Amino acid sequence: MSLPEIVVVPAPILRQTLKPIESFDGQLKELAKTMIEVMHQADGVGLAANQIGIDAQIFVYGFDGFELKGKKQPTVSPQAVVNPVIEVLDPTTDEMTEGCLSIPGLSGPVARPIGIRLHGFDLDGNQFSRDIEGYEARVVQHETDHLNGKLYIDYITDPTKLRRDQE
Ligand code: NI
Protein backbone atom coordinates (compact mmCIF):
# COMPACT_ATOMS: atom_id res chain seq x y z
CA MET A 1 0.00 0.00 0.00
CA SER A 2 1.43 3.36 -0.94
CA LEU A 3 1.27 6.23 1.49
CA PRO A 4 -0.66 9.42 0.73
CA GLU A 5 1.26 12.41 -0.59
CA ILE A 6 1.88 15.38 1.67
CA VAL A 7 -0.28 18.38 0.70
CA VAL A 8 1.70 21.59 0.23
CA VAL A 9 0.86 25.29 0.04
CA PRO A 10 -1.20 26.88 -1.43
CA ALA A 11 -3.69 23.98 -1.15
CA PRO A 12 -6.99 25.41 0.23
CA ILE A 13 -7.44 22.57 2.76
CA LEU A 14 -4.39 23.88 4.64
CA ARG A 15 -6.42 27.05 5.32
CA GLN A 16 -9.59 25.34 6.53
CA THR A 17 -10.84 24.79 10.04
CA LEU A 18 -11.26 21.04 10.04
CA LYS A 19 -14.31 19.08 11.19
CA PRO A 20 -14.40 17.69 14.74
CA ILE A 21 -14.18 13.90 14.92
CA GLU A 22 -17.28 12.15 16.29
CA SER A 23 -16.62 8.44 15.63
CA PHE A 24 -13.73 6.80 17.44
CA ASP A 25 -13.72 3.70 15.27
CA GLY A 26 -11.28 1.41 13.50
CA GLN A 27 -11.11 3.78 10.58
CA LEU A 28 -9.82 6.53 12.86
CA LYS A 29 -7.11 4.20 14.21
CA GLU A 30 -6.12 3.32 10.64
CA LEU A 31 -5.91 7.00 9.76
CA ALA A 32 -3.66 7.69 12.77
CA LYS A 33 -1.41 4.77 11.82
CA THR A 34 -1.09 6.04 8.26
CA MET A 35 -0.35 9.56 9.47
CA ILE A 36 2.45 8.32 11.75
CA GLU A 37 3.96 6.40 8.81
CA VAL A 38 3.81 9.49 6.58
CA MET A 39 5.36 11.62 9.34
CA HIS A 40 8.22 9.19 9.84
CA GLN A 41 8.84 8.73 6.14
CA ALA A 42 9.10 12.53 5.77
CA ASP A 43 11.35 12.82 8.85
CA GLY A 44 8.80 15.09 10.53
CA VAL A 45 7.98 15.52 14.22
CA GLY A 46 4.27 16.15 13.64
CA LEU A 47 1.57 15.84 10.99
CA ALA A 48 -2.00 17.14 10.82
CA ALA A 49 -4.83 15.44 8.88
CA ASN A 50 -5.19 18.22 6.31
CA GLN A 51 -1.54 17.68 5.40
CA ILE A 52 -2.66 14.45 3.75
CA GLY A 53 -5.89 15.98 2.47
CA ILE A 54 -8.23 14.79 5.24
CA ASP A 55 -10.80 17.15 6.79
CA ALA A 56 -10.75 15.94 10.41
CA GLN A 57 -9.46 17.30 13.71
CA ILE A 58 -6.57 14.91 14.32
CA PHE A 59 -2.82 15.28 14.42
CA VAL A 60 0.05 12.95 15.24
CA TYR A 61 3.42 13.80 16.69
CA GLY A 62 6.47 12.27 18.29
CA PHE A 63 10.25 12.61 18.39
CA ASP A 64 13.39 11.25 20.03
CA GLY A 65 14.81 13.10 23.02
CA PHE A 66 17.48 15.70 22.43
CA GLU A 67 19.21 18.64 24.04
CA LEU A 68 17.90 22.13 23.28
CA LYS A 69 19.36 25.32 24.74
CA GLY A 70 20.93 23.28 27.53
CA LYS A 71 17.63 21.61 28.41
CA LYS A 72 16.90 17.94 27.83
CA GLN A 73 13.80 17.44 25.73
CA PRO A 74 12.26 14.07 26.61
CA THR A 75 11.40 11.46 24.00
CA VAL A 76 7.74 11.58 22.99
CA SER A 77 6.47 8.32 21.49
CA PRO A 78 4.38 8.62 18.32
CA GLN A 79 0.80 9.38 19.27
CA ALA A 80 -2.44 10.87 17.99
CA VAL A 81 -4.47 13.74 19.45
CA VAL A 82 -8.12 14.22 18.44
CA ASN A 83 -10.17 17.44 18.68
CA PRO A 84 -7.41 19.37 20.48
CA VAL A 85 -7.90 22.63 22.33
CA ILE A 86 -4.97 24.55 23.78
CA GLU A 87 -5.04 26.60 26.94
CA VAL A 88 -2.01 28.82 27.53
CA LEU A 89 -0.61 28.29 31.04
CA ASP A 90 2.56 30.35 30.69
CA PRO A 91 2.24 33.18 28.17
CA THR A 92 5.99 33.83 28.29
CA THR A 93 7.16 33.18 24.75
CA ASP A 94 10.38 31.86 23.36
CA GLU A 95 11.51 31.92 19.79
CA MET A 96 12.69 28.97 17.75
CA THR A 97 13.11 28.16 14.09
CA GLU A 98 10.21 26.18 12.66
CA GLY A 99 9.59 24.49 9.38
CA CYS A 100 6.61 22.61 7.99
CA LEU A 101 6.28 19.59 5.72
CA SER A 102 3.60 21.51 3.80
CA ILE A 103 5.96 24.44 3.15
CA PRO A 104 9.01 22.71 1.71
CA GLY A 105 12.36 24.44 1.70
CA LEU A 106 11.55 27.25 4.14
CA SER A 107 12.06 27.88 7.83
CA GLY A 108 11.73 30.85 10.14
CA PRO A 109 11.64 32.04 13.76
CA VAL A 110 8.34 31.71 15.62
CA ALA A 111 7.59 32.97 19.12
CA ARG A 112 5.18 30.74 21.07
CA PRO A 113 4.02 30.45 24.70
CA ILE A 114 6.27 28.06 26.63
CA GLY A 115 3.65 26.35 28.79
CA ILE A 116 0.30 24.96 27.69
CA ARG A 117 -2.49 22.65 28.78
CA LEU A 118 -3.61 20.39 25.96
CA HIS A 119 -7.23 19.24 26.08
CA GLY A 120 -8.14 16.49 23.64
CA PHE A 121 -9.22 12.91 23.06
CA ASP A 122 -7.24 9.75 22.41
CA LEU A 123 -8.12 7.27 19.66
CA ASP A 124 -10.55 5.43 21.96
CA GLY A 125 -12.50 8.61 22.66
CA ASN A 126 -11.12 9.13 26.16
CA GLN A 127 -10.88 12.80 27.04
CA PHE A 128 -7.65 14.03 28.59
CA SER A 129 -5.92 17.22 29.69
CA ARG A 130 -2.14 17.36 29.91
CA ASP A 131 0.30 20.10 30.86
CA ILE A 132 3.13 20.39 28.36
CA GLU A 133 6.21 22.56 28.12
CA GLY A 134 9.39 22.91 26.10
CA TYR A 135 9.76 21.62 22.58
CA GLU A 136 6.72 19.36 22.90
CA ALA A 137 4.52 22.40 23.66
CA ARG A 138 5.79 24.05 20.47
CA VAL A 139 5.05 21.01 18.30
CA VAL A 140 1.57 20.62 19.78
CA GLN A 141 0.80 24.29 19.11
CA HIS A 142 2.10 24.07 15.53
CA GLU A 143 -0.05 20.98 14.82
CA THR A 144 -3.17 22.34 16.53
CA ASP A 145 -2.78 25.47 14.40
CA HIS A 146 -2.91 23.27 11.28
CA LEU A 147 -6.33 21.94 12.30
CA ASN A 148 -7.52 25.55 12.47
CA GLY A 149 -6.12 26.48 9.07
CA LYS A 150 -3.15 28.34 10.49
CA LEU A 151 0.49 28.02 9.39
CA TYR A 152 3.69 29.02 11.19
CA ILE A 153 4.48 31.61 8.51
CA ASP A 154 1.43 33.58 9.71
CA TYR A 155 3.44 34.54 12.81
CA ILE A 156 6.36 35.87 10.82
CA THR A 157 5.62 39.50 10.08
CA ASP A 158 9.06 40.24 8.66
CA PRO A 159 9.48 38.13 5.49
CA THR A 160 13.25 38.72 5.48
CA LYS A 161 13.38 36.38 8.50
CA LEU A 162 12.23 33.45 6.38
CA ARG A 163 15.15 31.29 5.35
CA ARG A 164 15.44 29.13 2.30
CA ASP A 165 17.01 25.82 3.31
CA GLN A 166 20.41 25.06 1.86
CA GLU A 167 20.44 22.02 -0.40
NI1 NI B 1 3.39 22.00 9.81
PDB file of N, CA and C in Angstrom, residues 61-109:
ATOM      1  N   TYR A  61       2.104  13.225  16.473  1.00  0.00           N
ATOM      2  CA  TYR A  61       3.425  13.799  16.694  1.00  0.00           C
ATOM      3  C   TYR A  61       4.275  12.826  17.493  1.00  0.00           C
ATOM      4  N   GLY A  62       5.553  13.115  17.544  1.00  0.00           N
ATOM      5  CA  GLY A  62       6.475  12.268  18.290  1.00  0.00           C
ATOM      6  C   GLY A  62       7.893  12.539  17.830  1.00  0.00           C
ATOM      7  N   PHE A  63       8.840  12.373  18.748  1.00  0.00           N
ATOM      8  CA  PHE A  63      10.251  12.607  18.388  1.00  0.00           C
ATOM      9  C   PHE A  63      11.143  11.989  19.458  1.00  0.00           C
ATOM     10  N   ASP A  64      12.397  11.760  19.090  1.00  0.00           N
ATOM     11  CA  ASP A  64      13.390  11.255  20.029  1.00  0.00           C
ATOM     12  C   ASP A  64      13.915  12.401  20.880  1.00  0.00           C
ATOM     13  N   GLY A  65      14.288  12.085  22.100  1.00  0.00           N
ATOM     14  CA  GLY A  65      14.811  13.095  23.019  1.00  0.00           C
ATOM     15  C   GLY A  65      16.079  13.739  22.501  1.00  0.00           C
ATOM     16  N   PHE A  66      16.267  14.990  22.841  1.00  0.00           N
ATOM     17  CA  PHE A  66      17.482  15.696  22.426  1.00  0.00           C
ATOM     18  C   PHE A  66      17.690  16.895  23.340  1.00  0.00           C
ATOM     19  N   GLU A  67      18.858  17.484  23.213  1.00  0.00           N
ATOM     20  CA  GLU A  67      19.213  18.638  24.037  1.00  0.00           C
ATOM     21  C   GLU A  67      18.883  19.909  23.271  1.00  0.00           C
ATOM     22  N   LEU A  68      18.227  20.871  23.926  1.00  0.00           N
ATOM     23  CA  LEU A  68      17.895  22.133  23.277  1.00  0.00           C
ATOM     24  C   LEU A  68      18.143  23.272  24.252  1.00  0.00           C
ATOM     25  N   LYS A  69      19.010  24.192  23.876  1.00  0.00           N
ATOM     26  CA  LYS A  69      19.364  25.325  24.736  1.00  0.00           C
ATOM     27  C   LYS A  69      19.696  24.854  26.154  1.00  0.00           C
ATOM     28  N   GLY A  70      20.481  23.787  26.241  1.00  0.00           N
ATOM     29  CA  GLY A  70      20.925  23.279  27.527  1.00  0.00           C
ATOM     30  C   GLY A  70      19.864  22.541  28.332  1.00  0.00           C
ATOM     31  N   LYS A  71      18.702  22.308  27.703  1.00  0.00           N
ATOM     32  CA  LYS A  71      17.629  21.611  28.410  1.00  0.00           C
ATOM     33  C   LYS A  71      17.267  20.333  27.676  1.00  0.00           C
ATOM     34  N   LYS A  72      17.214  19.237  28.419  1.00  0.00           N
ATOM     35  CA  LYS A  72      16.904  17.938  27.829  1.00  0.00           C
ATOM     36  C   LYS A  72      15.419  17.877  27.455  1.00  0.00           C
ATOM     37  N   GLN A  73      15.181  17.604  26.181  1.00  0.00           N
ATOM     38  CA  GLN A  73      13.804  17.445  25.728  1.00  0.00           C
ATOM     39  C   GLN A  73      13.484  15.953  25.714  1.00  0.00           C
ATOM     40  N   PRO A  74      12.516  15.510  26.512  1.00  0.00           N
ATOM     41  CA  PRO A  74      12.263  14.074  26.609  1.00  0.00           C
ATOM     42  C   PRO A  74      11.708  13.484  25.315  1.00  0.00           C
ATOM     43  N   THR A  75      11.968  12.188  25.132  1.00  0.00           N
ATOM     44  CA  THR A  75      11.396  11.464  23.999  1.00  0.00           C
ATOM     45  C   THR A  75       9.872  11.438  24.124  1.00  0.00           C
ATOM     46  N   VAL A  76       9.204  11.691  23.025  1.00  0.00           N
ATOM     47  CA  VAL A  76       7.744  11.576  22.986  1.00  0.00           C
ATOM     48  C   VAL A  76       7.419  10.483  21.973  1.00  0.00           C
ATOM     49  N   SER A  77       6.784   9.411  22.419  1.00  0.00           N
ATOM     50  CA  SER A  77       6.472   8.319  21.493  1.00  0.00           C
ATOM     51  C   SER A  77       5.365   8.761  20.540  1.00  0.00           C
ATOM     52  N   PRO A  78       5.364   8.205  19.333  1.00  0.00           N
ATOM     53  CA  PRO A  78       4.377   8.620  18.324  1.00  0.00           C
ATOM     54  C   PRO A  78       2.956   8.429  18.847  1.00  0.00           C
ATOM     55  N   GLN A  79       2.161   9.452  18.744  1.00  0.00           N
ATOM     56  CA  GLN A  79       0.799   9.378  19.266  1.00  0.00           C
ATOM     57  C   GLN A  79      -0.131  10.325  18.525  1.00  0.00           C
ATOM     58  N   ALA A  80      -1.422  10.057  18.657  1.00  0.00           N
ATOM     59  CA  ALA A  80      -2.441  10.869  17.986  1.00  0.00           C
ATOM     60  C   ALA A  80      -3.197  11.691  19.023  1.00  0.00           C
ATOM     61  N   VAL A  81      -3.618  12.891  18.622  1.00  0.00           N
ATOM     62  CA  VAL A  81      -4.468  13.738  19.445  1.00  0.00           C
ATOM     63  C   VAL A  81      -5.677  14.141  18.599  1.00  0.00           C
ATOM     64  N   VAL A  82      -6.872  13.946  19.158  1.00  0.00           N
ATOM     65  CA  VAL A  82      -8.117  14.218  18.437  1.00  0.00           C
ATOM     66  C   VAL A  82      -8.828  15.418  19.079  1.00  0.00           C
ATOM     67  N   ASN A  83      -9.399  16.261  18.232  1.00  0.00           N
ATOM     68  CA  ASN A  83     -10.167  17.444  18.677  1.00  0.00           C
ATOM     69  C   ASN A  83      -9.429  18.269  19.740  1.00  0.00           C
ATOM     70  N   PRO A  84      -8.197  18.670  19.459  1.00  0.00           N
ATOM     71  CA  PRO A  84      -7.407  19.365  20.478  1.00  0.00           C
ATOM     72  C   PRO A  84      -7.848  20.809  20.707  1.00  0.00           C
ATOM     73  N   VAL A  85      -7.731  21.222  21.965  1.00  0.00           N
ATOM     74  CA  VAL A  85      -7.904  22.632  22.333  1.00  0.00           C
ATOM     75  C   VAL A  85      -6.736  22.986  23.243  1.00  0.00           C
ATOM     76  N   ILE A  86      -6.128  24.131  22.997  1.00  0.00           N
ATOM     77  CA  ILE A  86      -4.972  24.548  23.785  1.00  0.00           C
ATOM     78  C   ILE A  86      -5.324  25.696  24.705  1.00  0.00           C
ATOM     79  N   GLU A  87      -4.904  25.529  25.949  1.00  0.00           N
ATOM     80  CA  GLU A  87      -5.039  26.601  26.941  1.00  0.00           C
ATOM     81  C   GLU A  87      -3.609  27.034  27.276  1.00  0.00           C
ATOM     82  N   VAL A  88      -3.358  28.335  27.227  1.00  0.00           N
ATOM     83  CA  VAL A  88      -2.008  28.819  27.532  1.00  0.00           C
ATOM     84  C   VAL A  88      -1.854  28.929  29.044  1.00  0.00           C
ATOM     85  N   LEU A  89      -0.864  28.238  29.597  1.00  0.00           N
ATOM     86  CA  LEU A  89      -0.607  28.286  31.044  1.00  0.00           C
ATOM     87  C   LEU A  89       0.468  29.316  31.366  1.00  0.00           C
ATOM     88  N   ASP A  90       1.490  29.367  30.514  1.00  0.00           N
ATOM     89  CA  ASP A  90       2.557  30.347  30.694  1.00  0.00           C
ATOM     90  C   ASP A  90       2.721  31.137  29.409  1.00  0.00           C
ATOM     91  N   PRO A  91       2.224  32.386  29.399  1.00  0.00           N
ATOM     92  CA  PRO A  91       2.239  33.178  28.166  1.00  0.00           C
ATOM     93  C   PRO A  91       3.625  33.699  27.788  1.00  0.00           C
ATOM     94  N   THR A  92       4.619  33.477  28.669  1.00  0.00           N
ATOM     95  CA  THR A  92       5.988  33.831  28.288  1.00  0.00           C
ATOM     96  C   THR A  92       6.307  33.110  26.976  1.00  0.00           C
ATOM     97  N   THR A  93       6.856  33.850  26.019  1.00  0.00           N
ATOM     98  CA  THR A  93       7.159  33.179  24.751  1.00  0.00           C
ATOM     99  C   THR A  93       8.658  32.944  24.621  1.00  0.00           C
ATOM    100  N   ASP A  94       9.006  31.943  23.833  1.00  0.00           N
ATOM    101  CA  ASP A  94      10.380  31.864  23.363  1.00  0.00           C
ATOM    102  C   ASP A  94      10.338  31.653  21.857  1.00  0.00           C
ATOM    103  N   GLU A  95      11.465  31.938  21.245  1.00  0.00           N
ATOM    104  CA  GLU A  95      11.513  31.918  19.786  1.00  0.00           C
ATOM    105  C   GLU A  95      12.376  30.744  19.324  1.00  0.00           C
ATOM    106  N   MET A  96      11.912  30.067  18.292  1.00  0.00           N
ATOM    107  CA  MET A  96      12.694  28.970  17.745  1.00  0.00           C
ATOM    108  C   MET A  96      12.368  28.841  16.261  1.00  0.00           C
ATOM    109  N   THR A  97      13.318  28.347  15.525  1.00  0.00           N
ATOM    110  CA  THR A  97      13.114  28.159  14.087  1.00  0.00           C
ATOM    111  C   THR A  97      12.169  26.992  13.842  1.00  0.00           C
ATOM    112  N   GLU A  98      11.147  27.241  13.034  1.00  0.00           N
ATOM    113  CA  GLU A  98      10.212  26.180  12.661  1.00  0.00           C
ATOM    114  C   GLU A  98      10.201  25.998  11.154  1.00  0.00           C
ATOM    115  N   GLY A  99       9.856  24.795  10.772  1.00  0.00           N
ATOM    116  CA  GLY A  99       9.592  24.493   9.376  1.00  0.00           C
ATOM    117  C   GLY A  99       8.298  23.712   9.323  1.00  0.00           C
ATOM    118  N   CYS A 100       7.878  23.339   8.125  1.00  0.00           N
ATOM    119  CA  CYS A 100       6.615  22.614   7.993  1.00  0.00           C
ATOM    120  C   CYS A 100       6.693  21.743   6.747  1.00  0.00           C
ATOM    121  N   LEU A 101       6.239  20.504   6.867  1.00  0.00           N
ATOM    122  CA  LEU A 101       6.283  19.588   5.721  1.00  0.00           C
ATOM    123  C   LEU A 101       5.431  20.106   4.561  1.00  0.00           C
ATOM    124  N   SER A 102       4.468  20.977   4.854  1.00  0.00           N
ATOM    125  CA  SER A 102       3.605  21.515   3.803  1.00  0.00           C
ATOM    126  C   SER A 102       4.158  22.797   3.180  1.00  0.00           C
ATOM    127  N   ILE A 103       5.301  23.256   3.707  1.00  0.00           N
ATOM    128  CA  ILE A 103       5.957  24.442   3.149  1.00  0.00           C
ATOM    129  C   ILE A 103       7.420  24.078   2.911  1.00  0.00           C
ATOM    130  N   PRO A 104       7.662  23.249   1.897  1.00  0.00           N
ATOM    131  CA  PRO A 104       9.008  22.706   1.712  1.00  0.00           C
ATOM    132  C   PRO A 104      10.039  23.797   1.449  1.00  0.00           C
ATOM    133  N   GLY A 105      11.219  23.586   2.020  1.00  0.00           N
ATOM    134  CA  GLY A 105      12.358  24.442   1.699  1.00  0.00           C
ATOM    135  C   GLY A 105      12.453  25.729   2.478  1.00  0.00           C
ATOM    136  N   LEU A 106      11.498  26.008   3.383  1.00  0.00           N
ATOM    137  CA  LEU A 106      11.550  27.255   4.140  1.00  0.00           C
ATOM    138  C   LEU A 106      11.578  26.977   5.638  1.00  0.00           C
ATOM    139  N   SER A 107      12.147  27.915   6.375  1.00  0.00           N
ATOM    140  CA  SER A 107      12.055  27.881   7.834  1.00  0.00           C
ATOM    141  C   SER A 107      12.155  29.304   8.351  1.00  0.00           C
ATOM    142  N   GLY A 108      11.700  29.508   9.585  1.00  0.00           N
ATOM    143  CA  GLY A 108      11.734  30.853  10.145  1.00  0.00           C
ATOM    144  C   GLY A 108      11.434  30.848  11.627  1.00  0.00           C
ATOM    145  N   PRO A 109      11.795  31.953  12.316  1.00  0.00           N
ATOM    146  CA  PRO A 109      11.642  32.038  13.763  1.00  0.00           C
ATOM    147  C   PRO A 109      10.209  32.343  14.186  1.00  0.00           C
TER     148      PRO A 109
END
